[in-house]
Structure formats: C-alpha cells, structure tokens
Short mmCIF file of C-alpha atoms and ligand atoms in Angstrom, two decimals:
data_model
loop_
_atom_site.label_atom_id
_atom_site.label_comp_id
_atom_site.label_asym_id
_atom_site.label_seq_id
_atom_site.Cartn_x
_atom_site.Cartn_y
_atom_site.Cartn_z
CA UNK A 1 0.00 0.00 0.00
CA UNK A 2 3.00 2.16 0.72
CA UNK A 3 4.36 1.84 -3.03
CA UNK A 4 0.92 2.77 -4.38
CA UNK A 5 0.56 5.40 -2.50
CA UNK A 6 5.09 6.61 -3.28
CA UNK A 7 3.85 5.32 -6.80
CA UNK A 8 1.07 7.80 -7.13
CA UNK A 9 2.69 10.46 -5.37
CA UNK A 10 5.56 10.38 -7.94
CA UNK A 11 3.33 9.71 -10.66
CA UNK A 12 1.15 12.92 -10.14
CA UNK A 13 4.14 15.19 -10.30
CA UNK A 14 5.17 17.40 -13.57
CA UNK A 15 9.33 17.01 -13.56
CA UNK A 16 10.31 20.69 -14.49
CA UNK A 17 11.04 20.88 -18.23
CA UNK A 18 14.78 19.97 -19.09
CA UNK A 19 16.27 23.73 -19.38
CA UNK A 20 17.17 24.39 -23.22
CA UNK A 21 21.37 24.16 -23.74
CA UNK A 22 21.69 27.57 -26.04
CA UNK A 23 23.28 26.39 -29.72
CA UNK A 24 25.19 28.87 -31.73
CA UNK A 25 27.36 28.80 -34.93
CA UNK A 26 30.92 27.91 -34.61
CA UNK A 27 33.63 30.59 -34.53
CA UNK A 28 36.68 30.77 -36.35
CA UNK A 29 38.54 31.91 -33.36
CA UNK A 30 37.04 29.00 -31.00
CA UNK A 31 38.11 26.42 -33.42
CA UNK A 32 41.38 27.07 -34.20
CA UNK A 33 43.15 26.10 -30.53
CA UNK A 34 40.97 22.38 -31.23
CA UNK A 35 42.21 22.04 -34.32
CA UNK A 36 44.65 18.73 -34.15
CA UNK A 37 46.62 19.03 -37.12
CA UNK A 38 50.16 18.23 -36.48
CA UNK A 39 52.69 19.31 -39.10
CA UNK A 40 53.42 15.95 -41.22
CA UNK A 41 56.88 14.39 -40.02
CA UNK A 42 58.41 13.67 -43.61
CA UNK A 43 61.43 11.57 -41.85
CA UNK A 44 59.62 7.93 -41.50
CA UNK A 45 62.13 6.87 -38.92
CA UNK A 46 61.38 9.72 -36.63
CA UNK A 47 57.56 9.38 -36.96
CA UNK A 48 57.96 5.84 -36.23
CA UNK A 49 59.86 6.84 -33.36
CA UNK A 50 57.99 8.98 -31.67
CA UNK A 51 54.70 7.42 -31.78
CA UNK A 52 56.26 5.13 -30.07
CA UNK A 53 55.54 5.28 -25.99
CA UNK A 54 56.73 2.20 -24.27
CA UNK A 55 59.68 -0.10 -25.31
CA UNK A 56 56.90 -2.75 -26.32
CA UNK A 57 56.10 0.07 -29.00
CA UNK A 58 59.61 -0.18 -29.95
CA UNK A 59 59.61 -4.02 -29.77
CA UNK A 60 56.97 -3.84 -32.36
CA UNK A 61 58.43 -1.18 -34.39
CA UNK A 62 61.96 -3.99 -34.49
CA UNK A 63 59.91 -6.53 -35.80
CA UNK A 64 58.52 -4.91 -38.80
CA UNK A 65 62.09 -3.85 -39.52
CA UNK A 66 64.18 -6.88 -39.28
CA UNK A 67 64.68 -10.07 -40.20
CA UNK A 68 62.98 -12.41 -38.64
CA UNK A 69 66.31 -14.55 -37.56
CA UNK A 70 68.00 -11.64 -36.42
CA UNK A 71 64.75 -10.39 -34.35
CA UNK A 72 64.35 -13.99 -32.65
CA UNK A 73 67.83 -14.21 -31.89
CA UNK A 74 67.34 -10.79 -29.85
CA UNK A 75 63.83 -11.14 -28.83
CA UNK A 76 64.32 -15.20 -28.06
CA UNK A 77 65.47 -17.37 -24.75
CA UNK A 78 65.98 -20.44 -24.17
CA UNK A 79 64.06 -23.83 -24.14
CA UNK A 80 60.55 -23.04 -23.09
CA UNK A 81 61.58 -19.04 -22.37
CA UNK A 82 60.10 -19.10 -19.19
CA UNK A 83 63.18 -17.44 -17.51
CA UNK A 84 62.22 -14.64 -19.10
CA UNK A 85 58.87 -14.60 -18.88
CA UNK A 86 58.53 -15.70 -15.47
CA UNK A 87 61.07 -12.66 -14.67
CA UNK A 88 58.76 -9.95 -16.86
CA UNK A 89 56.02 -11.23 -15.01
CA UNK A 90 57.62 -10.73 -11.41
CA UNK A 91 58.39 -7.18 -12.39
CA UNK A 92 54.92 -6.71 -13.55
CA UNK A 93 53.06 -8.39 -10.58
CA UNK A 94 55.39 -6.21 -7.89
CA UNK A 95 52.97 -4.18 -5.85
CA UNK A 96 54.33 -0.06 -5.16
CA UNK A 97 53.39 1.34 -1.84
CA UNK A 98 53.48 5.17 -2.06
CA UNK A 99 53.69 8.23 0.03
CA UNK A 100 51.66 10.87 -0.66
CA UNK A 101 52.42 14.75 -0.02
CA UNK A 102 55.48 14.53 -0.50
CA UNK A 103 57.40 17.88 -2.15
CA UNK A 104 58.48 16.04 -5.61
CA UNK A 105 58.95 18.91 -8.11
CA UNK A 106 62.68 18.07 -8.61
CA UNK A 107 63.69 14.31 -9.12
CA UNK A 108 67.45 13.57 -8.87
CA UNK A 109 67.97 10.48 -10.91
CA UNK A 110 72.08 10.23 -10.69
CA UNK A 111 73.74 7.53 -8.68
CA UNK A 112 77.32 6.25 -8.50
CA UNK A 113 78.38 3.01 -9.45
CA UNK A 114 81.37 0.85 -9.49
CA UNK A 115 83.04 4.08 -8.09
CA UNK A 116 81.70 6.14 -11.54
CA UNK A 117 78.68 8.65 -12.00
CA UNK A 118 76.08 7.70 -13.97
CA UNK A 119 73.17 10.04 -14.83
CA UNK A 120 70.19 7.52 -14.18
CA UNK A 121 70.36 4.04 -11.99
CA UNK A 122 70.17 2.39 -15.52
CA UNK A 123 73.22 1.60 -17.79
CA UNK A 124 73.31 -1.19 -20.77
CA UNK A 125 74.14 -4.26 -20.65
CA UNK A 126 76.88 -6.41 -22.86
CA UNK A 127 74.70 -7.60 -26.06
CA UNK A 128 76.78 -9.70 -28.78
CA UNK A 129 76.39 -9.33 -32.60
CA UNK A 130 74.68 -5.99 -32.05
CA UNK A 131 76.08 -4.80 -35.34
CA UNK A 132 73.49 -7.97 -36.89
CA UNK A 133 70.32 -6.52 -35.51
CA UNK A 134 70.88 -3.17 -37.16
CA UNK A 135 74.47 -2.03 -38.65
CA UNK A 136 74.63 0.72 -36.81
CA UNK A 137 75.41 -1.69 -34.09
CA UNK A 138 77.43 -0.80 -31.15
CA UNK A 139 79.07 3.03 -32.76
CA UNK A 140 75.01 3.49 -31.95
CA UNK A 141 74.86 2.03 -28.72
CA UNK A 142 77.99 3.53 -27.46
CA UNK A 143 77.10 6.85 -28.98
CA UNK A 144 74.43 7.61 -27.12
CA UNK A 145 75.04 5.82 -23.60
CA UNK A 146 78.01 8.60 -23.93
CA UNK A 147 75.22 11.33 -25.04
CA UNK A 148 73.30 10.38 -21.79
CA UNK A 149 75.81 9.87 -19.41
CA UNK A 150 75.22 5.86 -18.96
CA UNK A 151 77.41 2.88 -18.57
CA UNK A 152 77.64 0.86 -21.71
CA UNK A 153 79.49 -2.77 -21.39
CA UNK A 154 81.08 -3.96 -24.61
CA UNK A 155 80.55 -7.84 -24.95
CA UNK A 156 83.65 -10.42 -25.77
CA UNK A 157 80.96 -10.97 -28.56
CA UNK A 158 80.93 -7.04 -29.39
CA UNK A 159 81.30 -6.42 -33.75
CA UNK A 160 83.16 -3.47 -33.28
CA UNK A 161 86.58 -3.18 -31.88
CA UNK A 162 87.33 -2.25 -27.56
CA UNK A 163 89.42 0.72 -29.27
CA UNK A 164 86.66 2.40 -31.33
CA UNK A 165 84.14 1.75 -28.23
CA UNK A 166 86.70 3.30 -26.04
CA UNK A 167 86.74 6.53 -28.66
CA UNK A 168 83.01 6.61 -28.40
CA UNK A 169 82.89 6.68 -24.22
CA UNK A 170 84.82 9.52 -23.12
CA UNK A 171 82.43 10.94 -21.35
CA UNK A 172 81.16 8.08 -19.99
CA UNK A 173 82.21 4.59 -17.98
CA UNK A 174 82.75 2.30 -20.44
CA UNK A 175 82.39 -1.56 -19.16
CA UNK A 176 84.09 -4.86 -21.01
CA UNK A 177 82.61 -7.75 -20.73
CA UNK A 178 84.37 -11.06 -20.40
CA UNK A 179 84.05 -14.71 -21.64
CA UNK A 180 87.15 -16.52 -20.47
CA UNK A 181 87.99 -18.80 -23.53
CA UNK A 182 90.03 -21.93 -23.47
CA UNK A 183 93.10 -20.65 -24.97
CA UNK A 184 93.96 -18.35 -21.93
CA UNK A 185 96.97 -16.56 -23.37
CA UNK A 186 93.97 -15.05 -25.82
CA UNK A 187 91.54 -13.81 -22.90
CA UNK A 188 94.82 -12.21 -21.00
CA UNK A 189 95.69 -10.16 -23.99
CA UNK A 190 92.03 -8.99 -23.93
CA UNK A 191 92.00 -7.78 -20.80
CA UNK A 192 95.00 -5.77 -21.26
CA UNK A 193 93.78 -4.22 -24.05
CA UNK A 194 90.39 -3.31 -21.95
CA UNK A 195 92.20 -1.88 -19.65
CA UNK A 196 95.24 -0.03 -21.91
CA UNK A 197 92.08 1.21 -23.53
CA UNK A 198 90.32 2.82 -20.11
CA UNK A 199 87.64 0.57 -19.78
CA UNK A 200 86.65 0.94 -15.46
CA UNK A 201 85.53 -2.37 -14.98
CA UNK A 202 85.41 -6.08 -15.99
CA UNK A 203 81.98 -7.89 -16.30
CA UNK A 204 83.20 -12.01 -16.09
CA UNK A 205 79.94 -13.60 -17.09
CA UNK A 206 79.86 -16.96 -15.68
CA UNK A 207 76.44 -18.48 -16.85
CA UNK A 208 77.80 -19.71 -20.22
CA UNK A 209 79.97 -23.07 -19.38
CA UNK A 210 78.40 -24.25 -22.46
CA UNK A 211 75.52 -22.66 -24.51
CA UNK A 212 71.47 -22.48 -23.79
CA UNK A 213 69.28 -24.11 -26.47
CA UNK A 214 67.54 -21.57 -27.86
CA UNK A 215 64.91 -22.85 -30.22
CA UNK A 216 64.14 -19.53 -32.02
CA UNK A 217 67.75 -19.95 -33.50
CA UNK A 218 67.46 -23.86 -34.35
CA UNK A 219 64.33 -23.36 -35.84
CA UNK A 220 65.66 -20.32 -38.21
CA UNK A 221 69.17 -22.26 -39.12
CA UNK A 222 70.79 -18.92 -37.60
CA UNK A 223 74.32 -18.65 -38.22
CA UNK A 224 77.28 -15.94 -38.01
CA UNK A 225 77.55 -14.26 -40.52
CA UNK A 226 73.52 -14.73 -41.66
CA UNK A 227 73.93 -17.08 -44.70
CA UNK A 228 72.30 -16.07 -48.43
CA UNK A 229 70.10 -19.46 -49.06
CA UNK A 230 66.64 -18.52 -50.89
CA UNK A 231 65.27 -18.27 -47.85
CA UNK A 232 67.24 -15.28 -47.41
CA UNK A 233 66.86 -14.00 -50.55
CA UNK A 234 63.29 -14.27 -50.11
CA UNK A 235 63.94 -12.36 -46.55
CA UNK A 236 65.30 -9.53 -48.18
CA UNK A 237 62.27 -8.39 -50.80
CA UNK A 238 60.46 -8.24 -47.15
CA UNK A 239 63.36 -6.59 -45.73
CA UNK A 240 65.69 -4.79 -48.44
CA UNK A 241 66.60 -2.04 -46.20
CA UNK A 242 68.50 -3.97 -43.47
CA UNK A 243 69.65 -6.02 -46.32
CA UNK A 244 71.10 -2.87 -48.06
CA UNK A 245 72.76 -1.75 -44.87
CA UNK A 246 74.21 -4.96 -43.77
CA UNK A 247 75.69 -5.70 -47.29
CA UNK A 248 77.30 -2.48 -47.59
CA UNK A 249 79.15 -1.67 -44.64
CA UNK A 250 81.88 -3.57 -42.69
CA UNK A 251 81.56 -7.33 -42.95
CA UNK A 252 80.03 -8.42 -40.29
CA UNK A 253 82.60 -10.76 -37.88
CA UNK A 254 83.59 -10.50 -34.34
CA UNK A 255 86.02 -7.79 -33.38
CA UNK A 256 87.65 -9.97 -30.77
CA UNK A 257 87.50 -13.26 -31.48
CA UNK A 258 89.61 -14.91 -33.58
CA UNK A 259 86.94 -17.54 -34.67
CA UNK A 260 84.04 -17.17 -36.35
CA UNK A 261 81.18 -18.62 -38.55
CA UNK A 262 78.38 -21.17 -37.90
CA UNK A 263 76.11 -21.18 -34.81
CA UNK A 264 76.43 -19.70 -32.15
CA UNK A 265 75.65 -22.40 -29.70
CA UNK A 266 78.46 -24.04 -31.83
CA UNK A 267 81.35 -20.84 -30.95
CA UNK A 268 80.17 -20.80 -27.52
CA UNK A 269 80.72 -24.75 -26.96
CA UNK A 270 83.81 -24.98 -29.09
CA UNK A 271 85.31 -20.89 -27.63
CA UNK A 272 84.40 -20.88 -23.83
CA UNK A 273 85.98 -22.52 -20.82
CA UNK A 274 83.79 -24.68 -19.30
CA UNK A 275 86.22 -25.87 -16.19
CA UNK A 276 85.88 -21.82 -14.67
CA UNK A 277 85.74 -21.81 -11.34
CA UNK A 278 85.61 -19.26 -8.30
CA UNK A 279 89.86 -20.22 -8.51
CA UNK A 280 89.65 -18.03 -12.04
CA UNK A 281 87.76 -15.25 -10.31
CA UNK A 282 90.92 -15.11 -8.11
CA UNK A 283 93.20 -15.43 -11.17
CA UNK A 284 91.64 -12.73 -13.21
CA UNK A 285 91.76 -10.56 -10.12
CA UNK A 286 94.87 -10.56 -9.82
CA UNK A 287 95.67 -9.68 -13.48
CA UNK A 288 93.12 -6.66 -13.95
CA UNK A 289 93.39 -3.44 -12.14
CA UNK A 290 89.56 -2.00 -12.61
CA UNK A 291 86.80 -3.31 -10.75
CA UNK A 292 85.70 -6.58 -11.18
CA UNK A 293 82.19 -7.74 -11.44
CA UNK A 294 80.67 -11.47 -11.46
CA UNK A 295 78.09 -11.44 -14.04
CA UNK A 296 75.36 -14.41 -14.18
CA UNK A 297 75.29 -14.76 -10.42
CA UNK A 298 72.13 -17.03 -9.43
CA UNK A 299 72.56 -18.09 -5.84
CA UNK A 300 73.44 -16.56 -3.07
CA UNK A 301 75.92 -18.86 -1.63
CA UNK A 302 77.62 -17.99 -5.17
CA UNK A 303 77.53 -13.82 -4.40
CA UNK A 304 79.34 -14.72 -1.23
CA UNK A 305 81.86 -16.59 -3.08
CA UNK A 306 82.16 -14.24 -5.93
CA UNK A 307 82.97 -11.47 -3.73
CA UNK A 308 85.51 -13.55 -1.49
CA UNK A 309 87.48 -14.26 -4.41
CA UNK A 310 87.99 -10.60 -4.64
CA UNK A 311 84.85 -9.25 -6.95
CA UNK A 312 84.03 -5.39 -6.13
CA UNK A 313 80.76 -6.61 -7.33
CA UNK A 314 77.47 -9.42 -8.36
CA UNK A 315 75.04 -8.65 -11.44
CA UNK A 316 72.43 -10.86 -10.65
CA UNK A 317 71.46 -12.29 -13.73
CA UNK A 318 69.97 -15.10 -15.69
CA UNK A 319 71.44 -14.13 -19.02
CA UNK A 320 67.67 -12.31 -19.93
CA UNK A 321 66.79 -16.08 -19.58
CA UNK A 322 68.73 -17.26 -22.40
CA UNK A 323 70.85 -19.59 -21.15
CA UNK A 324 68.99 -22.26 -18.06
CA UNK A 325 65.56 -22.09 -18.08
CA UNK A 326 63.30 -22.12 -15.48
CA UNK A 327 65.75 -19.96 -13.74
CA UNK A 328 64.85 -18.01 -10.54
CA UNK A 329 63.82 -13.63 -11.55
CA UNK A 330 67.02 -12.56 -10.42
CA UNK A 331 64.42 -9.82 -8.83
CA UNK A 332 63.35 -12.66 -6.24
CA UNK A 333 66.88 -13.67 -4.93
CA UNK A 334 67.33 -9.52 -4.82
CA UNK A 335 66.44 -9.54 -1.24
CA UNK A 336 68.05 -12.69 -0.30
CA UNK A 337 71.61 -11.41 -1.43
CA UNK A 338 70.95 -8.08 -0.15
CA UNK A 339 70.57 -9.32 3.26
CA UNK A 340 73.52 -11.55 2.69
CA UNK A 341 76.22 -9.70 1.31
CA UNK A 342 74.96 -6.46 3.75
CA UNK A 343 74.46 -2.85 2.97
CA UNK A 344 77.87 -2.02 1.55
CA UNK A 345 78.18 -4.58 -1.16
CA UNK A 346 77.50 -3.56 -4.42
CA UNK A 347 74.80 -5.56 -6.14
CA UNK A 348 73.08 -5.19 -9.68
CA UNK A 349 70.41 -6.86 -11.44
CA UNK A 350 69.70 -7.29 -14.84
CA UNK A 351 67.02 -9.43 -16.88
CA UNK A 352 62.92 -8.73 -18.62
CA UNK A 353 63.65 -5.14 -17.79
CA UNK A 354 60.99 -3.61 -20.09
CA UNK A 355 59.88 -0.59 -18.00
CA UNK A 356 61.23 2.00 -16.13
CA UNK A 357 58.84 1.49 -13.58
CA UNK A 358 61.07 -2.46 -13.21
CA UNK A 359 64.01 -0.62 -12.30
CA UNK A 360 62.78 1.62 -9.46
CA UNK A 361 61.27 -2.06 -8.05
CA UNK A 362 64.85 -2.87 -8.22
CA UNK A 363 66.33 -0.08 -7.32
CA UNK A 364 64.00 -0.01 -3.94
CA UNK A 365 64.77 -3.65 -3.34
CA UNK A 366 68.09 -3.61 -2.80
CA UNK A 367 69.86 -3.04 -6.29
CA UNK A 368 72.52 -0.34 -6.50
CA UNK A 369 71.82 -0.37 -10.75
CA UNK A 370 69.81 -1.96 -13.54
CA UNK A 371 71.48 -3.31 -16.60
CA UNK A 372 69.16 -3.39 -19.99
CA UNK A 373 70.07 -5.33 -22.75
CA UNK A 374 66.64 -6.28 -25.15
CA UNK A 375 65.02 -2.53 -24.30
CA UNK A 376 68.01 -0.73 -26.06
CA UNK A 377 68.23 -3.35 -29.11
CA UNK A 378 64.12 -3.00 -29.31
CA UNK A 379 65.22 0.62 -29.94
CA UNK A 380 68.47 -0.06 -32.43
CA UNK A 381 66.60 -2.23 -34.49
CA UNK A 382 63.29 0.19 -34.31
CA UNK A 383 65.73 3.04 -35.82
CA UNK A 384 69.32 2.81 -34.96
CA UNK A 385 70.70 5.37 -33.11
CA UNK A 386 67.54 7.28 -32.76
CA UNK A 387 65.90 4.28 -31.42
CA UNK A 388 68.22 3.91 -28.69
CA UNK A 389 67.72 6.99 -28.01
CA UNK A 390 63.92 6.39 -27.39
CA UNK A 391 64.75 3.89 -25.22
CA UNK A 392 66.35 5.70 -22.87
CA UNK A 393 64.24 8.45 -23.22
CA UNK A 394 60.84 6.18 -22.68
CA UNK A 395 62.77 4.64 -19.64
CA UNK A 396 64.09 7.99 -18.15
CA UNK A 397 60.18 8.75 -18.40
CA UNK A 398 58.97 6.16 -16.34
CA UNK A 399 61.79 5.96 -13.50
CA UNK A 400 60.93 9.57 -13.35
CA UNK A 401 57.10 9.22 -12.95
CA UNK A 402 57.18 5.76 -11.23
CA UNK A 403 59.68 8.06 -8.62
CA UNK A 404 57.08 11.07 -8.27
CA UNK A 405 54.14 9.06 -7.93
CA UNK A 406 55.54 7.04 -5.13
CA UNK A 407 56.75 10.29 -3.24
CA UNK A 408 60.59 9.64 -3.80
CA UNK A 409 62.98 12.62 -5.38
CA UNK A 410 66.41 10.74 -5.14
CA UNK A 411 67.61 7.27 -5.89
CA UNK A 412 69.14 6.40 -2.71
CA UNK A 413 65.71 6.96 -0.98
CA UNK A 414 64.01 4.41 -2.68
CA UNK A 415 64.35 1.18 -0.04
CA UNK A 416 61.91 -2.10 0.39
CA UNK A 417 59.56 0.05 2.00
CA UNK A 418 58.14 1.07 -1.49
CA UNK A 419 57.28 -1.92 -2.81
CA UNK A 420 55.91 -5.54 -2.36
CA UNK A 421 57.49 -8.43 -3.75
CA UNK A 422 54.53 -11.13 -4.24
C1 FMN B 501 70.86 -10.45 -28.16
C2 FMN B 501 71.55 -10.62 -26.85
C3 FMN B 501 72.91 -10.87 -26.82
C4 FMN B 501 73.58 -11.01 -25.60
N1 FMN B 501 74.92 -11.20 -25.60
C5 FMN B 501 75.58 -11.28 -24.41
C6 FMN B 501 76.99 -11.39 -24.38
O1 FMN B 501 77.65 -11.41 -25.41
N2 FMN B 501 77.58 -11.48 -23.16
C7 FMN B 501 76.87 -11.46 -21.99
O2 FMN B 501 77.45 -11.53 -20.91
N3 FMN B 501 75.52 -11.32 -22.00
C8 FMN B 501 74.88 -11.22 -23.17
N4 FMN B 501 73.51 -11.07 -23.19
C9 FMN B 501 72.79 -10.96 -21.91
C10 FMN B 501 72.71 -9.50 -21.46
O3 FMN B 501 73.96 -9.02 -21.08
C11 FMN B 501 71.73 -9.33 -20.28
O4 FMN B 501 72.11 -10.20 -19.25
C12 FMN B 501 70.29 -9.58 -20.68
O5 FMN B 501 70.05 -9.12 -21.98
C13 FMN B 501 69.34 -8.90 -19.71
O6 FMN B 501 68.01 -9.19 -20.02
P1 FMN B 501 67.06 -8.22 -20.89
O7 FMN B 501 67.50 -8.39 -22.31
O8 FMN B 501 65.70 -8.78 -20.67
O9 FMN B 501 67.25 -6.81 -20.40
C14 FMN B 501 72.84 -10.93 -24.39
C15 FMN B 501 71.47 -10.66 -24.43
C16 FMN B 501 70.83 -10.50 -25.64
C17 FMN B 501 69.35 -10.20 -25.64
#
C-alpha cells in the first residue's frame, strides 16, 4: 500500500522541463586552438619513433624492420623461455606502496656506481652481434650511452673493436665484458687491451659453461655471418633495407675473437671454458686493475663466493633467460643477497627489464643499478641510433614518474619500503 501510494505520489508530479542548452554557430577563433593538425613528419624513422611510448612500441616497431632470424635471436630465450617470462612477469606483478604529499617537483635520478657517476640508476648491458640486428650496431649504442651519461658494457661478442668503443665513451664509464675462452693466453691479452684502452671495470659472465638451447635460432638455421640461401633471398624483398645496410658496410665478424662462422651455440661450446671456477675469479683478479664484477650470479651462496674471491661486485642475472631455463627472476633472490652480502656490497640486477617502472622495483629492493640489454636493441633495431635513443628516453620517463608518484625525489631513498614483492 505504501508503493501505491510513493507510486502515485511520484506519478502525479510534472518534472520541471529539461532547461534548453543555447546552440550557436561555430567561430573561427574558437576552433582554431581544437584544431589537431600536427605538421606531417616527412622523416619515417622519426615518426615511427615517436609514436612510439613504451619499449613494447619499440619491440613492435623492431619486428617490422628486421629479419625475422636476427629479431628472434634478440627477442628469443631459451628452451621453453620461461626465464624470461617468469622474470617480466615478477616485475609486472610487484605491488608499489606510495607516500603521498610529498614535495616532488625536482627528481634527482644520478647515482654512482662501481666508483663512476652515472646520470640515471640504468646503464646497458653487454649484447653480442649488435652490429646484426641493425648495422649501426654498437658506434650506436655507445654513442648515445656517452650522449646520456650511462654505462655501456662492450661484450667479448661485441662487432666493433674495444678501441673504437673506447673513442666513443669519453664521457662516460665504459664496461668490457668477459668470456674466459680456453686458450687463456687469448683472454689475457684482452683484458690488457680493456684496460690499456680505459675501460673501469670487468663484467666475467659466468652463466655460459656451455651454450642455452635456444629454439628460435634452431628453428631459423641462424648462423654468423647470416647465410644467403633462398630463404634469405626471399627475406630480403620483405626486408631490403636492413639487407642494403648490412651488405654495404663492414663485414660483419667478431672484433675480438679470432673464430668465427656457424652457430652460435656451436662458438660458444667450441670458444668458452667450461672448467671456470671461483679459482679463475681469483686469477683474473689478480691480473686486472679496474673493478671486477661477477656477471650471471644465481645463488646466493655464489655472491658470497664471488665477492671472497675478490669481486668489487654481483650482477644478478639469468642471461635475460637465455641460457637455463626455469631460472629463478634474479628480482626474487634480490632480497636474499641483499641481506647476505649487507648494505655495503654492491649488487646489480639485470634481466625482462621492459619498463622503467622495473628498475625503481629494483632499485628499492636492494639493487645499486639496472642493466638493460633487449630494451636498447628494441630501440636499435626500431631506428638505430635514434631508437636507442627512445629507449632511454621512454625509460628515463617512467623511472621519473614511477619516482614522483611514489613520493621519492632521489635514488638512494628508494628502499623495500616502497614496494611488495609477491
Ligand atoms: C641479443 C643478446 C645478446 C647477448 N649477448 C651477451 C653477451 O655477449 N655477453 C653477456 O654476458 N651477455 C649477453 N647477453 C645478456 C645481457 O647481457 C643481459 O644479461 C640480458 O640481456 C638482460 O636481459 P634483458 O635483455 O631482458 O634486459 C645478451 C642478451 C641478448 C638479448
């Protein structure tokens, strides 16, 4: 009886009429600030470029342009890939806890590292071949981690020689990256030259006693140089830029290895040392002066040892997940080794780094740097040295905002507070 009578009551009542919104003819002048017209970027490369807003973008972009072999090898890992994916995914499930009110109109993004400045907590990692995925290779790489103040580490696998790297870096720390080989009289002469040529530190990766299976490759038939078969030929009417570019510039072979050719599961297995042990750590410190890093630690027990045997540093590190698989996120045993090895140590992490956002979760967990390796070839391959400038642009972005939102405005006050590891 209630509703009836609510029912009626609302029923007998005239809503007041709907008052009338005014219309009038457009004006010239109100028009012209809506107007969304950007001038037309003639450069295809630079419109490419800078529509592009994450380093997926770019990942996207590097797939149009490149050869599908050379793209897999970069964008591949091995066996099932789920290092990788399993380490993307930790970064992506990590939970920020911010602060609020915090005054966060400046953001200092400079740290120190390995005793060196480096502009943002980010530097790039060692990446072989890079001259493959786009010829501008490493003069592109190294170019611009000199432009913006970065570390770049030049891999044993590097295509252009330590001495033009070193001419490229003066501005910057420049890294070399080691792969002890069998014939040790050839990695001792290496590491003179890195260090005759100024490079700060050694990066001894020690995940590669013999090489990951990485199915990307098998499936392609990917070998060193890339081989003309018809499939290749048929590669290049898809791709005839890259083509163009790789066939008319430097050949493209190692710039420190003596050896060369076939697969490069094969060079790795037939090249490397696999009897290393923590005893070479000790060896190698005693020959090189710079700092020494471990690269490919996975355990802590192993940072404890790495650092006994005299390493200034760990890089916690899976490879990017190309090497075991099913590998821990080196972003999970962050904690562990922080507790471990203690506040002083110096510890960085490297591995599915696609945002900048994942290196402030490092950064607050314990890392004192980030290495990228894929997110800067994403951008080489996008649009050579352009493109790796987006990346580091896109990145420098997000540690930025990631930073402001969570009511941080320097690097060394991000700690475990800020985030949650699930
Ligand atoms: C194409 C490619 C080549 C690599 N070559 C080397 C190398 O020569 N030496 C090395 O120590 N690590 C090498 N790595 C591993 C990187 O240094 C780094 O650990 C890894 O890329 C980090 O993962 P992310 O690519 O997801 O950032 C390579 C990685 C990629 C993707």
């Amino acid at each position: 009886m209630v509703r009836d009578m609510v029912e009626a009551n609302v029923s007998s009542q005239t809503p007041p009429p709907m008052p009338k919104i005014p219309r009038q003819i457009p004006k010239w002048e109100d028009l012209k600030p809506l107007l969304g017209f950007r001038k037309f970027q003639l450069d295809g490369t630079e419109r490419r470029l800078s529509r592009a807003v994450s380093i997926e973008d770019l990942r996207l972009l590097a797939r149009r342009r490149t050869p599908r072999s050379a793209f897999d090898y970069t964008d591949g890992a091995a066996d099932h890939e789920a290092s990788l994916r399993r380490s993307r995914e930790l970064f992506n499930n990590v939970e920020f806890r911010a602060n609020v009110l915090r005054d966060i109109s400046t953001v200092d993004l400079s740290t120190t590292i390995l005793g060196g400045p480096s502009t943002r907590p980010f530097g790039f990692a060692p990446t072989g071949f890079t001259r493959m995925m786009q010829y501008q290779g490493e003069v592109a790489v190294a170019h611009e981690a000199n432009t913006a103040g970065i570390p770049y580490a030049l891999s044993t696998m590097g295509t252009t020689s330590l001495e033009d790297v070193a001419k490229l870096t003066p501005d910057t720390q420049r890294w070399f990256q080691l792969y002890v080989w069998k014939e040790r009289v050839g990695t001792k002469e290496l590491v003179e030259r890195a260090s005759a040529n100024g490079y700060g530190a050694l990066l001894l990766t020690v995940d590669t006693a013999v090489a990951g299976q990485r199915q990307r490759d098998v499936r392609n038939g990917l070998t060193i140089p890339p081989q003309l078969t018809p499939k290749t030929f048929f590669d290049m009417s898809l791709h005839p830029a890259w083509w163009a570019n790789l066939l008319t510039t430097a050949p493209l072979e190692f710039a420190s290895l003596r050896q060369s050719g076939g697969t490069v599961a094969g060079m790795i297995n037939r090249m490397f040392d696999p009897t290393l042990t923590f005893d070479d750590v000790e060896w190698l410190r005693g020959i090189w002066p710079g700092k020494l890093v471990v690269k490919g630690i996975q355990s802590v027990e192993d940072g404890k040892q790495a650092i006994a045997a005299g390493a200034d540093a760990v890089l916690l590190s899976n490879h990017g997940g190309r090497q075991l698989d099913r590998g821990r996120p080196p972003l999970r045993l962050l904690p562990e080794m922080r507790e471990a090895l203690g506040p002083d140590a110096q510890i960085m992490i490297d591995g599915g780094i696609m945002n900048g956002g994942d290196i402030v979760a490092a950064i607050a967990l314990g890392a004192d740097f980030a290495l990228v390796g894929r997110a800067y070839l994403y951008g080489l391959m996008a649009g050579g040295y352009r493109g790796v400038r987006r990346t580091i642009d896109i990145l420098t972005a997000e540690v930025t905002r990631t930073m402001q939102l969570l009511g941080v405005g320097k690097v060394a006050d991000l700690d475990p507070r800020h985030v949650v590891l699930p």
